[in-house]
């Protein structure tokens, strides 16, 4: 038993060393998604026109998701940036539920009106947001 344990540890160390050597000297470049500087936290957060109640009404009215006879319940979390002009940019699914729900969540956010942007020192600034969108079974 001890021989097996020592053998596996030796093999693990060898592979770890090989991986480290293969990455040595390589330069890793991370490109930012946005050219805009995103300030966090901000004095006032971005807002959907009309507030949270209007956002909920918009999502309920415009959600066209249909799944037939299947029952799917849960939520998709969509991430996006509200620019200083209120435009929604860099829209992406952060937490998936299913492919059809993900597509509908992206469509809903892409079709939203411009938001009221975040403010810092009295000036509009871009702000990254996360929005959970619920899908509640048969439609």
mmCIF file of C-alpha atoms in Angstrom:
data_model
loop_
_atom_site.group_PDB
_atom_site.id
_atom_site.type_symbol
_atom_site.label_atom_id
_atom_site.label_comp_id
_atom_site.label_asym_id
_atom_site.label_seq_id
_atom_site.Cartn_x
_atom_site.Cartn_y
_atom_site.Cartn_z
ATOM 1 C CA UNK A 1 0.000 0.000 0.000
ATOM 2 C CA UNK A 2 2.828 2.394 0.881
ATOM 3 C CA UNK A 3 4.543 1.665 -2.453
ATOM 4 C CA UNK A 4 1.391 2.633 -4.363
ATOM 5 C CA UNK A 5 1.055 5.845 -2.354
ATOM 6 C CA UNK A 6 4.711 6.819 -2.884
ATOM 7 C CA UNK A 7 4.488 5.968 -6.596
ATOM 8 C CA UNK A 8 1.400 8.130 -7.098
ATOM 9 C CA UNK A 9 2.928 11.053 -5.214
ATOM 10 C CA UNK A 10 6.119 10.802 -7.270
ATOM 11 C CA UNK A 11 4.158 10.788 -10.536
ATOM 12 C CA UNK A 12 2.104 13.786 -9.342
ATOM 13 C CA UNK A 13 5.233 15.794 -8.525
ATOM 14 C CA UNK A 14 6.793 14.963 -11.896
ATOM 15 C CA UNK A 15 3.687 16.122 -13.804
ATOM 16 C CA UNK A 16 3.460 19.292 -11.725
ATOM 17 C CA UNK A 17 7.092 20.104 -12.473
ATOM 18 C CA UNK A 18 6.593 19.480 -16.204
ATOM 19 C CA UNK A 19 3.574 21.776 -16.342
ATOM 20 C CA UNK A 20 5.420 24.560 -14.525
ATOM 21 C CA UNK A 21 8.397 24.250 -16.886
ATOM 22 C CA UNK A 22 6.165 24.372 -19.964
ATOM 23 C CA UNK A 23 4.670 27.699 -18.814
ATOM 24 C CA UNK A 24 7.992 29.238 -17.760
ATOM 25 C CA UNK A 25 8.918 32.355 -19.688
ATOM 26 C CA UNK A 26 5.548 32.667 -21.452
ATOM 27 C CA UNK A 27 3.894 36.038 -21.201
ATOM 28 C CA UNK A 28 0.198 35.992 -20.381
ATOM 29 C CA UNK A 29 -1.740 39.011 -21.631
ATOM 30 C CA UNK A 30 -5.229 39.683 -20.329
ATOM 31 C CA UNK A 31 -7.269 42.007 -22.519
ATOM 32 C CA UNK A 32 -9.873 44.128 -20.721
ATOM 33 C CA UNK A 33 -13.408 43.720 -22.068
ATOM 34 C CA UNK A 34 -14.135 47.409 -21.963
ATOM 35 C CA UNK A 35 -12.124 50.524 -22.629
ATOM 36 C CA UNK A 36 -14.254 52.353 -20.067
ATOM 37 C CA UNK A 37 -13.038 52.621 -16.492
ATOM 38 C CA UNK A 38 -15.683 51.061 -14.280
ATOM 39 C CA UNK A 39 -15.875 52.647 -10.830
ATOM 40 C CA UNK A 40 -17.028 50.516 -7.932
ATOM 41 C CA UNK A 41 -18.688 51.448 -5.606
ATOM 42 C CA UNK A 42 -20.563 54.453 -6.931
ATOM 43 C CA UNK A 43 -22.674 57.149 -5.260
ATOM 44 C CA UNK A 44 -25.835 56.111 -7.114
ATOM 45 C CA UNK A 45 -26.459 52.834 -8.909
ATOM 46 C CA UNK A 46 -27.867 52.553 -12.448
ATOM 47 C CA UNK A 47 -31.662 52.330 -12.568
ATOM 48 C CA UNK A 48 -34.201 50.980 -14.992
ATOM 49 C CA UNK A 49 -36.522 53.835 -16.072
ATOM 50 C CA UNK A 50 -39.405 53.828 -13.586
ATOM 51 C CA UNK A 51 -37.554 51.777 -10.954
ATOM 52 C CA UNK A 52 -37.653 48.146 -9.861
ATOM 53 C CA UNK A 53 -41.426 47.757 -10.265
ATOM 54 C CA UNK A 54 -41.167 48.904 -13.887
ATOM 55 C CA UNK A 55 -38.280 46.485 -14.475
ATOM 56 C CA UNK A 56 -40.321 43.577 -13.089
ATOM 57 C CA UNK A 57 -43.329 44.581 -15.214
ATOM 58 C CA UNK A 58 -41.099 44.862 -18.309
ATOM 59 C CA UNK A 59 -39.634 41.381 -17.744
ATOM 60 C CA UNK A 60 -43.060 39.798 -17.126
ATOM 61 C CA UNK A 61 -44.660 41.493 -20.148
ATOM 62 C CA UNK A 62 -41.836 40.866 -22.634
ATOM 63 C CA UNK A 63 -40.708 37.369 -21.636
ATOM 64 C CA UNK A 64 -41.539 35.189 -24.656
ATOM 65 C CA UNK A 65 -39.961 31.982 -23.359
ATOM 66 C CA UNK A 66 -41.926 28.848 -24.217
ATOM 67 C CA UNK A 67 -40.843 25.325 -23.461
ATOM 68 C CA UNK A 68 -43.924 23.277 -24.387
ATOM 69 C CA UNK A 69 -44.752 20.473 -21.984
ATOM 70 C CA UNK A 70 -41.502 20.611 -19.991
ATOM 71 C CA UNK A 71 -41.363 22.287 -16.629
ATOM 72 C CA UNK A 72 -38.253 24.317 -15.940
ATOM 73 C CA UNK A 73 -37.957 26.524 -12.907
ATOM 74 C CA UNK A 74 -35.010 28.670 -11.954
ATOM 75 C CA UNK A 75 -33.217 31.767 -13.022
ATOM 76 C CA UNK A 76 -30.609 32.997 -15.438
ATOM 77 C CA UNK A 77 -28.182 35.627 -14.174
ATOM 78 C CA UNK A 78 -27.206 38.103 -16.883
ATOM 79 C CA UNK A 79 -24.250 40.452 -16.528
ATOM 80 C CA UNK A 80 -23.894 43.722 -18.431
ATOM 81 C CA UNK A 81 -22.377 47.185 -18.256
ATOM 82 C CA UNK A 82 -24.578 50.282 -18.089
ATOM 83 C CA UNK A 83 -22.525 52.932 -19.916
ATOM 84 C CA UNK A 84 -22.411 56.584 -18.906
ATOM 85 C CA UNK A 85 -25.042 57.168 -21.621
ATOM 86 C CA UNK A 86 -27.325 54.460 -20.178
ATOM 87 C CA UNK A 87 -26.644 51.970 -22.990
ATOM 88 C CA UNK A 88 -26.393 48.277 -22.073
ATOM 89 C CA UNK A 89 -23.108 46.725 -23.246
ATOM 90 C CA UNK A 90 -21.100 43.521 -22.779
ATOM 91 C CA UNK A 91 -24.247 41.459 -22.163
ATOM 92 C CA UNK A 92 -23.449 37.878 -21.107
ATOM 93 C CA UNK A 93 -24.925 34.943 -19.200
ATOM 94 C CA UNK A 94 -23.199 34.553 -15.836
ATOM 95 C CA UNK A 95 -25.388 31.696 -14.552
ATOM 96 C CA UNK A 96 -27.111 29.428 -17.037
ATOM 97 C CA UNK A 97 -30.396 27.558 -16.642
ATOM 98 C CA UNK A 98 -30.936 26.027 -20.085
ATOM 99 C CA UNK A 99 -30.094 27.112 -23.623
ATOM 100 C CA UNK A 100 -33.574 28.421 -24.491
ATOM 101 C CA UNK A 101 -33.838 30.324 -21.185
ATOM 102 C CA UNK A 102 -30.351 31.793 -21.661
ATOM 103 C CA UNK A 103 -31.240 33.024 -25.164
ATOM 104 C CA UNK A 104 -34.463 34.595 -23.928
ATOM 105 C CA UNK A 105 -32.704 36.298 -21.007
ATOM 106 C CA UNK A 106 -30.121 37.806 -23.383
ATOM 107 C CA UNK A 107 -32.907 38.918 -25.763
ATOM 108 C CA UNK A 108 -34.793 40.571 -22.891
ATOM 109 C CA UNK A 109 -31.748 42.564 -21.771
ATOM 110 C CA UNK A 110 -30.753 43.505 -25.339
ATOM 111 C CA UNK A 111 -34.253 44.878 -26.004
ATOM 112 C CA UNK A 112 -34.442 46.973 -22.812
ATOM 113 C CA UNK A 113 -34.649 50.753 -23.035
ATOM 114 C CA UNK A 114 -31.637 52.769 -21.927
ATOM 115 C CA UNK A 115 -31.109 52.851 -18.175
ATOM 116 C CA UNK A 116 -30.405 55.850 -15.973
ATOM 117 C CA UNK A 117 -26.619 55.579 -15.533
ATOM 118 C CA UNK A 118 -24.695 55.354 -12.269
ATOM 119 C CA UNK A 119 -23.258 58.579 -10.875
ATOM 120 C CA UNK A 120 -20.028 59.419 -9.102
ATOM 121 C CA UNK A 121 -19.274 63.016 -8.056
ATOM 122 C CA UNK A 122 -22.393 64.148 -9.923
ATOM 123 C CA UNK A 123 -21.208 62.712 -13.256
ATOM 124 C CA UNK A 124 -22.511 59.634 -15.088
ATOM 125 C CA UNK A 125 -20.104 56.670 -14.993
ATOM 126 C CA UNK A 126 -20.228 53.128 -16.404
ATOM 127 C CA UNK A 127 -21.187 50.377 -13.950
ATOM 128 C CA UNK A 128 -21.210 46.587 -14.232
ATOM 129 C CA UNK A 129 -24.523 45.010 -13.206
ATOM 130 C CA UNK A 130 -25.978 41.546 -12.602
ATOM 131 C CA UNK A 131 -29.659 40.869 -13.217
ATOM 132 C CA UNK A 132 -31.377 37.605 -12.220
ATOM 133 C CA UNK A 133 -34.234 36.707 -14.575
ATOM 134 C CA UNK A 134 -36.670 34.076 -13.283
ATOM 135 C CA UNK A 135 -38.282 31.354 -15.362
ATOM 136 C CA UNK A 136 -41.119 29.655 -13.552
ATOM 137 C CA UNK A 137 -42.221 26.434 -15.179
ATOM 138 C CA UNK A 138 -44.841 25.932 -17.870
ATOM 139 C CA UNK A 139 -45.654 28.944 -19.989
#
